């Protein structure tokens, strides 16, 4: 029954260590889980740092309370990956007023006073996906095919960035036709499965699926497989590139490609360590993406154990 | 004329379903060979498959709401079931955890069979008596009313237990999926029931607490580094498990078989057994039911147990369909289920409605989703339209169509007439209530 041991329980904190607090907004998504794993793995390289992780449980008010709590504990550096900008700006400023440097990860807040922002560039990743899609469909100028795009949450910035970036490349091609009109899979495998089922029913020819994240692309693949049409749909592209998900599916040939959306976990802690040593930080760090195809997928899996 | 209106009014839900099908067929896109996509067999079975999970949950929800309760925990309980099921299928160490799971399954299974058998047995005994033409209700002897169902329950529990043990560990994955996950979900349902019956908590509060804590339990079970438990083929998910998302003899999707069976079985139970009669009586007036000697606590407990069980089965089907278990799989499911129940004409006050209505309500919801999706309508617009549909359907449901038309006719002829309701011959309230309940039963059948 070890699974029911309290997960948040940690031994008494040693004296003399620097305290770094990290306020995570949710752990209900695989990407966020990987995020936490990355930051915890990096923390092992810094024995002088005591890392405290809180879970905002996907609620703004819970995350604000978490930050308040970390500020009261007088952490030396506050890392935060906000659920949304507006609601968390206030508490971030409160931290800064309390002379705590704040490093914001993944999504930014509405204040210029933060020490550093680290995140991926969703527009750039969308563009990379679009460029790859054009290449797979026949190359610039000649690309042709029917494309199904499954959106993440319609109200979220990453979905819009991934959409805009993709279309920056594919819209130039006259031969590419889009079959779906803003269909949101809400980042979820099951929703995407159902959308794809109907899309398959509605369209006899689908050449490519572009999912705003890997689980949705995989859901679309499963729907095509259950309909016996996974061989007809040549290209299924996702974004996130988590080892247990996208990379595994790409290595099995179920997805054609995925694009890494690296978590800022490890980099965030490294920067915090630098700051504690008294170094000055750049205001913005943009994490690079990477194309993952069948060729390099197994290599990445090996590296991640 | 009046009779026609009455008939129209009583069957309006079915007309609504027909209307939606007609609209769907007319505006449906065509394949290049000119086939109507909406009416295609594949599409209609897809709809059935897609509504099955919500449908199973709504079936349990209907029984709870009929009793005047509500079960907000079904979404979380389903999520819990998906996690248990997926972990039994993928994690070898979980064979050990089943040491708890199997006895729990036996205990709860036995208890439920005993409870259910009690009502079914009593119901059948009375049914036989009525059909023999004797109006007098036979009073069961103590031995008959508790002994036989208890014995049946014991036999069933031993049978389930023996079968369960004999299957370990050969086909453990599938067994875990089919038996342990739903039974553990039923344990959560039972806790709901006990809190309400013995703890005298309001159903809203008790199930709200379960909704929150079940999410936590499933997250702890999955482990903090698992937001999703993926189920790939080649793990314990054997071919037998794959069957759960296939088409039965190439005709019906298996998930919908579960849904249709649940509607059929529980529809019959509500219609023909003592449990059903008690459920309507308790929902109609709980005080009166208590005073007339109905064992209210037992009936309520059974309803929450069944609601948990059905959510658990829905969870297994979710894992089979989407190849993953996750704690938040059922987020918002309770609201979908309540919406379907309400569209189906079951009153949130309890005591009125039935599973036939819920079945149609679930179908209306599913068909509308399908039509909107086939029309390729923007996701955000779809949300608004679903909201509108709930409001419109319930508005039509709650109004008496005959009265609406009658009012309009009177206005046109300029005659001031009394409300038709007051014009009806006066009946003593109890008789009127009995008549209402009868009508509902007829409607439900």
XYZ file of C-alpha atoms in Angstrom:
750
model
C 0.000 0.000 0.000
C 2.976 2.236 -0.499
C 1.029 4.118 -3.127
C -1.108 5.710 -0.446
C 1.769 7.216 1.483
C 1.377 10.986 1.502
C 3.134 12.134 -1.604
C 3.973 15.624 -0.418
C 5.765 14.450 2.694
C 9.453 15.298 2.819
C 12.057 15.078 5.570
C 12.723 18.074 7.795
C 14.533 20.754 5.842
C 18.232 21.035 6.506
C 19.523 24.350 7.828
C 21.866 26.568 5.832
C 20.455 25.646 2.446
C 18.951 28.132 0.022
C 15.231 27.712 -0.413
C 13.803 27.784 -3.940
C 10.045 27.722 -4.179
C 8.319 26.561 -7.333
C 4.623 27.168 -7.839
C 3.313 24.769 -10.504
C -0.184 25.529 -11.811
C -1.401 21.939 -12.246
C -0.111 18.382 -12.352
C -3.081 16.893 -14.164
C -1.390 17.051 -17.580
C 1.463 14.793 -18.678
C 3.489 17.793 -19.862
C 3.251 19.371 -16.392
C 4.234 16.070 -14.792
C 7.333 15.962 -17.000
C 7.973 19.597 -16.060
C 8.046 18.651 -12.366
C 10.232 15.616 -13.092
C 12.715 17.821 -14.966
C 12.997 20.364 -12.170
C 13.325 17.634 -9.529
C 16.008 15.863 -11.538
C 17.953 19.116 -11.877
C 17.578 19.793 -8.147
C 19.608 16.654 -7.460
C 22.598 18.404 -9.091
C 22.329 21.267 -6.609
C 22.758 19.836 -3.099
C 22.794 23.334 -1.615
C 19.294 24.066 -2.852
C 16.136 23.046 -1.051
C 13.356 22.843 -3.621
C 9.733 23.272 -2.551
C 7.105 22.452 -5.172
C 3.446 23.411 -4.819
C 0.530 22.336 -7.011
C -2.039 24.986 -7.936
C -4.515 22.259 -8.962
C -5.495 24.201 -12.070
C -7.104 26.957 -10.015
C -5.896 30.559 -9.999
C -6.914 31.188 -6.403
C -5.133 28.039 -5.197
C -1.974 29.075 -7.003
C -2.126 32.587 -5.535
C -2.448 31.024 -2.080
C 0.532 28.748 -2.850
C 2.657 31.773 -3.798
C 1.559 33.678 -0.699
C 2.645 30.686 1.312
C 6.044 30.519 -0.389
C 6.551 34.256 0.181
C 5.732 33.827 3.866
C 8.314 31.019 4.014
C 10.806 33.596 2.665
C 12.151 31.516 -0.193
C 15.344 32.869 -1.751
C 14.034 32.560 -5.302
C 10.460 32.134 -6.460
C 9.860 30.138 -9.626
C 6.340 30.262 -10.997
C 4.579 28.742 -13.962
C 1.324 30.663 -13.862
C -2.042 29.229 -14.827
C -2.900 32.589 -16.383
C -1.314 36.008 -16.556
C -3.803 38.420 -15.047
C -4.686 36.474 -11.911
C -1.104 35.766 -10.893
C 0.439 39.184 -11.618
C -0.587 40.591 -8.256
C 1.035 37.914 -6.147
C 4.192 37.984 -8.295
C 4.512 41.719 -7.608
C 3.911 41.036 -3.928
C 6.873 38.640 -4.016
C 9.057 41.198 -5.775
C 8.067 43.822 -3.177
C 9.184 41.359 -0.502
C 12.644 41.401 -2.172
C 12.260 37.899 -3.622
C 13.534 37.519 -7.198
C 10.907 35.885 -9.439
C 11.609 33.696 -12.475
C 8.520 33.088 -14.596
C 8.273 29.849 -16.578
C 6.273 28.916 -19.692
C 3.503 31.541 -19.457
C 4.311 35.151 -18.629
C 2.692 37.609 -16.240
C 1.785 41.259 -16.874
C 4.687 42.948 -15.147
C 8.126 44.032 -16.322
C 9.658 43.745 -12.864
C 10.328 40.011 -12.966
C 13.910 38.806 -13.005
C 13.601 36.428 -15.954
C 11.156 34.712 -18.275
C 11.919 31.214 -19.618
C 9.647 29.548 -22.115
C 9.245 27.874 -25.447
C 8.105 29.783 -28.508
C 4.831 28.287 -29.658
C 4.722 30.383 -32.832
C 8.197 29.133 -33.805
C 7.172 25.531 -33.083
C 3.977 25.962 -35.111
C 6.109 27.347 -37.952
C 8.479 24.383 -37.766
C 5.482 22.039 -37.885
C 4.051 23.948 -40.848
C 7.353 23.849 -42.700
C 7.640 20.104 -42.105
C 4.015 19.597 -43.196
C 4.623 21.427 -46.488
C 7.693 19.293 -47.069
C 5.759 16.060 -46.426
C 2.912 17.116 -48.711
C 5.092 17.694 -51.735
C 7.414 20.604 -51.064
C 7.000 24.394 -51.299
C 4.889 25.485 -54.260
C 3.675 21.983 -55.059
C 2.258 20.886 -51.698
C -1.257 19.482 -51.923
C -3.539 17.534 -49.651
C -6.451 17.574 -47.223
C -5.405 18.607 -43.724
C -7.277 18.092 -40.474
C -6.204 20.441 -37.703
C -7.287 19.639 -34.163
C -7.049 22.629 -31.857
C -6.074 22.621 -28.215
C -8.247 24.769 -25.950
C -9.809 27.493 -28.080
C -9.322 30.067 -25.334
C -5.634 29.417 -24.723
C -2.727 31.351 -26.183
C -0.545 28.305 -26.995
C -3.288 26.893 -29.247
C -3.548 30.167 -31.159
C 0.232 30.450 -31.452
C 0.546 26.871 -32.696
C -2.244 27.548 -35.188
C -0.823 30.863 -36.438
C 2.700 29.501 -36.782
C 1.521 26.474 -38.746
C -0.579 28.538 -41.108
C 2.217 31.020 -41.707
C 3.724 28.279 -43.865
C 0.813 26.209 -45.096
C -1.426 29.119 -46.145
C 0.978 29.964 -48.973
C 0.246 26.615 -50.569
C -2.806 26.654 -52.862
C -3.061 22.862 -52.932
C -3.600 22.451 -49.204
C -7.233 22.256 -48.109
C -8.373 22.456 -44.488
C -11.207 20.133 -43.625
C -12.166 21.226 -40.123
C -13.357 24.603 -38.975
C -11.852 25.408 -35.560
C -12.555 22.085 -33.842
C -11.243 21.988 -30.298
C -10.024 18.725 -28.819
C -9.390 20.560 -25.534
C -5.835 19.062 -25.476
C -7.415 15.663 -24.733
C -6.962 12.306 -26.440
C -10.594 11.238 -26.032
C -12.076 14.465 -27.426
C -9.746 14.332 -30.430
C -10.737 10.697 -31.000
C -14.399 11.666 -31.297
C -13.682 14.661 -33.548
C -11.572 12.497 -35.828
C -14.265 9.788 -35.993
C -16.690 12.320 -37.444
C -14.057 13.854 -39.702
C -13.338 10.406 -41.136
C -17.033 9.847 -41.720
C -17.336 13.223 -43.414
C -14.290 13.031 -45.669
C -13.167 10.229 -47.880
C -9.701 11.607 -48.332
C -7.596 12.880 -45.453
C -3.876 13.225 -46.037
C -2.579 14.788 -42.879
C -3.571 15.430 -39.287
C -2.037 18.259 -37.316
C -2.705 17.999 -33.589
C -1.824 20.903 -31.316
C -0.369 18.331 -28.936
C 0.669 14.673 -29.048
C -2.236 13.109 -27.125
C -4.685 14.661 -29.591
C -2.643 13.535 -32.589
C -2.538 10.053 -31.025
C -6.306 10.122 -30.406
C -6.775 10.970 -34.087
C -4.456 8.083 -35.001
C -6.503 5.677 -32.830
C -9.730 6.815 -34.487
C -8.197 6.253 -37.934
C -6.917 2.865 -36.812
C -10.307 1.801 -35.461
C -11.880 2.892 -38.758
C -9.255 0.879 -40.625
C -7.870 3.983 -42.305
C -4.603 4.596 -40.446
C -2.649 3.465 -43.512
C -4.391 6.007 -45.787
C -3.612 8.989 -43.595
C 0.042 9.440 -44.137
C 1.096 12.119 -41.780
C 0.071 12.702 -38.236
C 1.962 15.482 -36.530
C 1.882 16.442 -32.892
C 3.613 18.831 -30.535
C 5.118 18.310 -27.029
C 7.567 15.471 -27.566
C 7.325 13.865 -24.130
C 9.325 10.628 -23.857
C 6.407 8.524 -22.583
C 4.026 9.897 -25.176
C 4.902 11.580 -28.444
C 8.401 10.155 -28.773
C 7.160 6.617 -28.061
C 4.368 6.951 -30.604
C 6.728 8.376 -33.213
C 9.221 5.560 -32.620
C 6.408 3.049 -33.174
C 5.493 4.775 -36.416
C 2.048 5.760 -35.182
C 2.805 9.460 -35.465
C 4.957 10.694 -38.316
C 6.603 13.471 -36.370
C 6.398 15.530 -33.245
C 8.056 18.744 -32.174
C 9.688 19.108 -28.811
C 8.130 21.684 -26.555
C 10.752 21.504 -23.853
C 9.696 22.114 -20.281
C 11.526 25.011 -18.649
C 11.945 22.962 -15.472
C 15.653 22.134 -15.587
C 16.667 25.486 -17.091
C 14.595 27.320 -14.492
C 16.424 25.706 -11.611
C 19.829 26.225 -13.238
C 19.060 29.927 -13.616
C 17.867 30.117 -10.010
C 21.162 28.538 -8.903
C 23.094 31.121 -10.943
C 21.103 33.889 -9.315
C 21.864 32.516 -5.849
C 25.567 32.629 -6.719
C 25.129 36.335 -7.462
C 25.260 36.178 -11.260
C 23.083 38.474 -13.335
C 20.408 36.863 -15.534
C 19.274 37.684 -19.069
C 15.671 38.943 -19.054
C 14.366 36.290 -21.478
C 15.453 32.774 -22.396
C 13.668 31.073 -25.283
C 13.904 27.295 -25.325
C 14.611 25.761 -28.731
C 12.399 23.149 -30.385
C 13.477 19.978 -32.145
C 11.971 17.864 -34.884
C 11.441 14.291 -33.711
C 10.954 11.661 -36.392
C 11.381 7.903 -36.462
C 15.124 8.399 -37.136
C 15.989 10.140 -33.884
C 13.105 8.946 -31.666
C 14.763 5.799 -30.317
C 17.900 7.767 -29.526
C 15.896 10.237 -27.431
C 14.123 7.378 -25.677
C 17.468 5.831 -24.772
C 18.748 9.116 -23.406
C 15.671 9.365 -21.158
C 16.146 5.806 -19.947
C -59.140 16.290 -30.705
C -58.382 16.624 -27.048
C -57.177 13.032 -26.972
C -54.886 13.741 -29.897
C -53.319 16.714 -28.127
C -52.940 14.597 -25.047
C -51.175 11.902 -26.990
C -48.969 14.429 -28.769
C -48.158 16.068 -25.478
C -47.252 12.822 -23.778
C -45.024 11.636 -26.583
C -43.454 15.014 -27.411
C -39.991 13.845 -26.397
C -40.102 11.124 -29.038
C -41.373 13.593 -31.623
C -38.481 15.840 -30.696
C -36.056 12.979 -31.295
C -37.686 12.276 -34.665
C -37.529 15.972 -35.573
C -33.834 16.098 -34.745
C -33.199 13.010 -36.871
C -35.129 14.596 -39.746
C -33.181 17.850 -39.485
C -29.950 15.897 -39.295
C -30.829 13.843 -42.356
C -31.933 16.841 -44.414
C -28.937 19.057 -43.746
C -26.419 16.227 -43.653
C -23.437 16.417 -45.985
C -23.217 13.778 -48.702
C -20.378 11.511 -49.650
C -19.027 11.912 -53.149
C -21.122 8.961 -54.220
C -24.236 10.739 -52.979
C -24.857 8.842 -49.757
C -26.318 10.659 -46.813
C -23.600 10.648 -44.154
C -25.864 11.324 -41.166
C -28.138 8.395 -41.961
C -25.279 6.035 -42.727
C -25.127 3.008 -40.453
C -21.575 3.814 -39.448
C -22.496 7.295 -38.288
C -25.522 6.199 -36.278
C -23.553 3.460 -34.529
C -20.785 5.991 -33.871
C -23.337 8.164 -32.101
C -24.507 5.196 -30.047
C -20.917 4.426 -29.110
C -20.141 8.016 -28.225
C -23.177 8.395 -25.943
C -22.666 5.081 -24.166
C -20.358 6.362 -21.458
C -22.532 9.360 -20.611
C -25.558 7.115 -21.044
C -24.446 4.556 -18.468
C -23.736 7.303 -15.981
C -27.068 8.961 -16.755
C -28.839 5.648 -16.101
C -27.517 5.565 -12.552
C -28.152 9.283 -12.176
C -31.811 8.798 -13.159
C -32.376 6.361 -10.316
C -30.693 8.666 -7.829
C -32.671 11.691 -9.037
C -35.928 9.717 -8.996
C -35.324 9.233 -5.284
C -34.998 12.967 -4.887
C -31.204 12.816 -4.565
C -28.317 13.816 -6.787
C -24.923 12.260 -7.431
C -22.226 14.801 -8.237
C -19.435 12.296 -7.773
C -20.027 10.194 -10.898
C -17.355 11.974 -12.975
C -14.658 11.486 -10.362
C -15.786 7.930 -9.648
C -15.525 7.150 -13.353
C -12.042 8.668 -13.387
C -11.129 6.478 -10.413
C -12.402 3.423 -12.260
C -10.352 4.293 -15.376
C -7.205 4.570 -13.250
C -7.794 1.260 -11.440
C -8.639 -0.490 -14.692
C -5.641 0.924 -16.576
C -3.254 0.105 -13.740
C -4.501 -3.470 -13.466
C -3.924 -3.787 -17.195
C -0.441 -2.322 -17.253
C 1.311 -2.586 -13.889
C 2.512 -6.060 -12.906
C 2.718 -5.094 -9.235
C -0.950 -4.521 -9.254
C -1.644 -8.166 -8.845
C -0.740 -7.575 -5.203
C -3.097 -4.635 -4.883
C -5.886 -6.866 -6.052
C -5.605 -8.740 -2.777
C -7.673 -5.840 -1.494
C -9.632 -5.491 -4.693
C -10.948 -9.015 -4.946
C -12.392 -9.291 -1.434
C -13.870 -5.820 -1.805
C -15.418 -6.923 -5.052
C -16.869 -10.035 -3.420
C -18.216 -8.136 -0.440
C -19.831 -5.360 -2.400
C -21.023 -7.643 -5.149
C -22.636 -9.967 -2.633
C -24.222 -7.164 -0.660
C -25.668 -5.618 -3.782
C -26.995 -8.869 -5.148
C -28.630 -9.497 -1.775
C -30.192 -6.026 -1.723
C -31.331 -6.277 -5.315
C -32.574 -9.843 -4.952
C -34.705 -8.748 -2.068
C -36.558 -6.218 -4.190
C -36.745 -8.385 -7.277
C -38.008 -11.360 -5.334
C -40.611 -9.357 -3.491
C -41.621 -7.620 -6.704
C -42.053 -10.865 -8.589
C -44.043 -12.405 -5.778
C -46.451 -9.505 -5.838
C -46.597 -9.467 -9.591
C -47.652 -13.096 -9.588
C -50.288 -12.389 -7.050
C -51.797 -9.531 -9.060
C -51.820 -11.523 -12.267
C -53.759 -14.240 -10.511
C -56.542 -11.705 -10.260
C -56.349 -11.187 -6.546
C -56.071 -7.560 -5.584
C -54.932 -8.273 -2.068
C -51.204 -7.970 -1.618
C -49.683 -11.007 -0.046
C -47.528 -10.177 2.900
C -44.249 -12.001 2.684
C -43.244 -14.017 5.662
C -40.074 -13.040 7.433
C -38.349 -16.067 5.957
C -39.418 -15.188 2.446
C -38.557 -11.514 2.602
C -35.077 -11.797 4.046
C -34.084 -15.435 3.992
C -34.345 -16.208 0.312
C -32.748 -13.001 -1.008
C -30.061 -13.283 1.625
C -29.373 -16.851 0.609
C -29.318 -15.841 -3.047
C -26.893 -13.041 -2.216
C -24.629 -15.398 -0.326
C -24.637 -17.924 -3.159
C -23.944 -15.145 -5.657
C -21.109 -13.746 -3.549
C -19.507 -17.154 -3.223
C -19.933 -17.747 -6.946
C -18.407 -14.373 -7.824
C -15.592 -14.965 -5.365
C -14.877 -18.475 -6.588
C -14.890 -17.372 -10.178
C -12.683 -14.375 -9.380
C -10.123 -16.484 -7.565
C -10.090 -19.132 -10.260
C -9.228 -16.472 -12.830
C -6.210 -15.136 -10.937
C -3.711 -14.590 -12.372
C -4.187 -16.060 -15.838
C -6.404 -13.416 -17.340
C -5.913 -10.956 -14.603
C -5.943 -7.832 -16.721
C -9.319 -8.418 -18.231
C -10.751 -9.679 -14.994
C -9.506 -6.615 -13.183
C -11.079 -4.461 -15.803
C -14.410 -6.190 -15.759
C -14.895 -6.903 -12.085
C -12.571 -5.070 -9.743
C -12.691 -1.566 -11.207
C -16.513 -1.338 -11.275
C -16.790 -2.961 -7.840
C -14.332 -0.519 -6.290
C -16.282 2.283 -7.955
C -19.339 0.772 -6.328
C -17.610 0.964 -2.958
C -17.314 4.727 -3.476
C -20.996 4.812 -4.427
C -21.745 2.850 -1.269
C -19.849 5.386 0.826
C -22.015 8.092 -0.748
C -25.081 6.119 0.177
C -23.949 5.473 3.747
C -23.096 9.139 4.283
C -26.575 10.073 3.121
C -28.517 7.271 4.827
C -26.622 6.828 8.071
C -24.809 10.165 8.283
C -27.971 12.064 7.260
C -25.944 14.290 4.972
C -27.701 15.993 2.108
C -26.990 14.115 -1.137
C -25.568 17.289 -2.664
C -23.027 17.658 0.131
C -22.095 13.993 0.469
C -21.529 13.491 -3.249
C -19.780 16.853 -3.591
C -17.304 15.675 -0.968
C -16.886 12.401 -2.836
C -16.423 14.285 -6.115
C -13.456 16.139 -4.641
C -11.922 13.293 -2.686
C -12.334 10.645 -5.403
C -10.203 12.815 -7.693
C -7.539 12.873 -5.000
C -7.804 9.122 -4.444
C -7.346 8.426 -8.146
C -4.377 10.779 -8.370
C -2.756 9.080 -5.380
C -3.489 5.698 -6.909
C -1.990 6.690 -10.239
C 1.036 8.075 -8.397
C 2.119 11.689 -8.458
C 4.192 11.202 -11.603
C 1.298 9.857 -13.634
C -1.255 12.272 -15.027
C -2.275 9.579 -17.479
C -1.977 5.793 -17.319
C -1.604 4.725 -20.934
C -2.833 1.299 -22.007
C -1.030 -0.102 -25.003
C -1.675 -3.406 -26.657
C 0.898 -5.972 -25.673
C 0.490 -5.234 -21.981
C -2.038 -7.207 -19.997
C -4.653 -5.691 -22.284
C -5.353 -8.941 -24.058
C -7.555 -9.476 -27.039
C -10.488 -10.106 -24.742
C -10.114 -6.538 -23.526
C -9.849 -5.233 -27.085
C -13.292 -6.736 -27.650
C -14.745 -4.036 -25.419
C -14.412 -1.425 -28.143
C -15.221 -3.618 -31.134
C -18.503 -4.106 -32.933
C -20.611 -6.992 -31.629
C -21.037 -9.361 -34.594
C -20.254 -6.340 -36.733
C -23.633 -4.857 -35.853
C -23.548 -2.901 -32.594
C -20.596 -1.248 -30.858
C -19.938 -3.131 -27.627
C -20.074 -0.013 -25.378
C -23.594 0.655 -26.611
C -24.567 -2.923 -25.767
C -23.676 -2.148 -22.143
C -25.703 1.058 -22.319
C -28.763 -0.556 -23.912
C -28.599 -3.459 -21.466
C -28.405 -1.067 -18.512
C -31.402 0.912 -19.785
C -33.343 -2.308 -20.393
C -32.465 -3.954 -17.113
C -32.950 -0.962 -14.846
C -35.982 0.171 -16.837
C -37.558 -3.200 -16.105
C -36.505 -3.029 -12.461
C -38.085 0.408 -12.066
C -41.235 -0.743 -13.818
C -41.851 -4.217 -12.460
C -40.208 -4.602 -9.067
C -40.829 -3.383 -5.586
C -37.603 -1.406 -5.799
C -39.069 0.631 -8.643
C -42.338 1.234 -6.869
C -40.509 2.242 -3.702
C -38.216 4.542 -5.669
C -41.148 6.514 -7.109
C -42.848 6.557 -3.738
C -39.770 7.872 -1.936
C -39.106 10.467 -4.622
C -42.731 11.569 -4.504
C -42.959 11.989 -0.759
C -40.254 10.649 1.473
C -42.210 11.198 4.687
C -45.209 9.301 3.391
C -42.932 6.527 2.201
C -41.338 6.249 5.638
C -44.721 6.218 7.319
C -45.990 3.467 5.047
C -43.172 1.240 6.168
C -40.910 1.427 3.131
C -37.297 0.820 4.079
C -36.167 4.150 2.670
C -32.558 3.760 3.729
C -32.179 0.476 1.894
C -33.614 1.803 -1.344
C -31.480 4.936 -1.204
C -28.331 2.961 -0.488
C -29.070 0.676 -3.434
C -29.518 3.641 -5.771
C -26.148 5.180 -4.851
C -24.444 1.789 -5.079
C -25.844 1.298 -8.561
C -24.849 4.812 -9.589
C -21.270 4.068 -8.530
C -21.326 0.696 -10.279
C -22.537 2.180 -13.563
C -19.932 4.956 -13.385
C -17.360 2.216 -12.798
C -18.451 0.258 -15.853
C -18.375 3.482 -17.867
C -14.777 3.911 -16.713
C -13.789 0.477 -18.035
C -15.384 1.285 -21.388
C -13.499 4.605 -21.418
C -10.187 2.788 -20.995
C -11.071 0.318 -23.735
C -12.079 3.050 -26.136
C -9.396 5.653 -25.535
C -6.550 3.392 -24.334
C -5.841 5.428 -21.251
C -6.928 5.854 -17.693
C -6.756 9.249 -16.074
C -8.038 10.776 -12.856
C -9.812 13.645 -14.588
C -11.341 11.498 -17.344
C -14.856 12.269 -16.152
C -14.535 16.011 -15.549
C -17.906 17.598 -16.246
C -19.538 14.229 -16.851
C -21.938 14.665 -13.944
C -23.337 17.789 -15.589
C -23.782 16.056 -18.956
C -25.564 13.205 -17.212
C -27.834 15.518 -15.219
C -28.621 17.443 -18.420
C -29.579 14.221 -20.218
C -31.755 13.128 -17.290
C -33.504 16.490 -17.157
C -34.018 16.629 -20.925
C -35.527 13.169 -20.560
C -38.228 14.591 -18.331
C -37.158 13.310 -14.938
C -37.922 15.926 -12.333
C -35.021 17.118 -10.205
C -37.526 17.107 -7.335
C -37.771 13.339 -7.651
C -40.688 10.982 -8.055
C -41.419 11.668 -11.730
C -39.790 10.433 -14.893
C -38.054 7.298 -15.954
C -35.329 5.622 -17.925
C -37.128 5.717 -21.272
C -36.947 9.504 -21.058
C -33.293 9.405 -20.064
C -32.541 7.134 -23.015
C -34.133 9.637 -25.384
C -32.440 12.525 -23.581
C -29.032 10.936 -24.008
C -29.758 10.237 -27.681
C -30.954 13.805 -28.298
C -27.733 15.139 -26.798
C -25.571 12.734 -28.797
C -27.367 13.251 -32.106
C -27.142 17.031 -31.734
C -23.420 16.813 -31.066
C -23.059 14.630 -34.124
C -25.064 16.978 -36.351
C -23.074 20.001 -35.208
C -19.838 18.106 -35.753
C -20.891 16.918 -39.214
C -21.774 20.521 -40.073
C -18.249 21.370 -38.934
C -19.462 24.140 -36.650
C -16.912 26.070 -34.570
C -16.312 24.445 -31.150
C -17.305 27.566 -29.244
C -20.556 27.911 -31.186
C -21.264 24.250 -30.421
C -21.102 24.982 -26.691
C -23.623 27.815 -26.995
C -25.972 25.703 -29.089
C -25.854 22.844 -26.591
C -26.825 25.265 -23.834
C -29.721 26.543 -25.917
C -30.890 22.996 -26.603
C -30.999 22.144 -22.894
C -33.105 25.213 -22.172
C -35.435 24.703 -25.139
C -36.016 21.014 -24.525
C -36.772 21.509 -20.861
C -39.060 24.462 -21.645
C -41.062 22.259 -23.997
C -40.920 19.347 -21.569
C -42.229 21.302 -18.624
C -45.069 22.951 -20.549
C -48.117 20.923 -21.333
C -48.305 21.111 -25.116
C -52.060 20.647 -25.101
C -52.461 23.548 -22.709
C -50.215 25.750 -24.784
C -52.259 25.099 -27.902
C -55.495 25.410 -26.013
C -54.526 28.790 -24.598
C -53.625 30.029 -28.051
C -56.966 28.871 -29.423
C -58.941 30.530 -26.685
C -57.141 33.784 -27.242
C -57.935 33.670 -30.921
C -61.614 33.053 -30.370
C -61.651 35.830 -27.784
C -63.285 33.659 -25.193
C -62.222 33.972 -21.629
C -61.949 30.468 -20.343
C -60.805 29.016 -17.154
C -57.481 27.239 -17.009
C -58.146 23.696 -18.197
C -56.379 22.360 -15.152
C -58.974 23.783 -12.770
C -61.752 22.718 -15.091
C -60.926 19.098 -14.477
C -63.141 17.250 -12.035
C -61.940 17.512 -8.521
C -60.152 14.480 -7.164
C -58.782 13.918 -3.738
C -55.081 14.799 -3.721
C -53.863 11.307 -2.983
C -55.805 9.838 -5.904
C -54.494 12.581 -8.184
C -50.968 11.836 -7.102
C -51.475 8.122 -7.683
C -52.893 8.866 -11.119
C -49.862 11.072 -11.911
C -47.475 8.373 -10.819
C -49.327 5.846 -12.952
C -49.068 8.085 -15.996
C -45.380 8.496 -15.427
C -44.950 4.798 -15.195
C -46.862 4.324 -18.427
C -44.739 6.970 -20.056
C -41.602 5.335 -18.794
C -42.461 1.924 -20.163
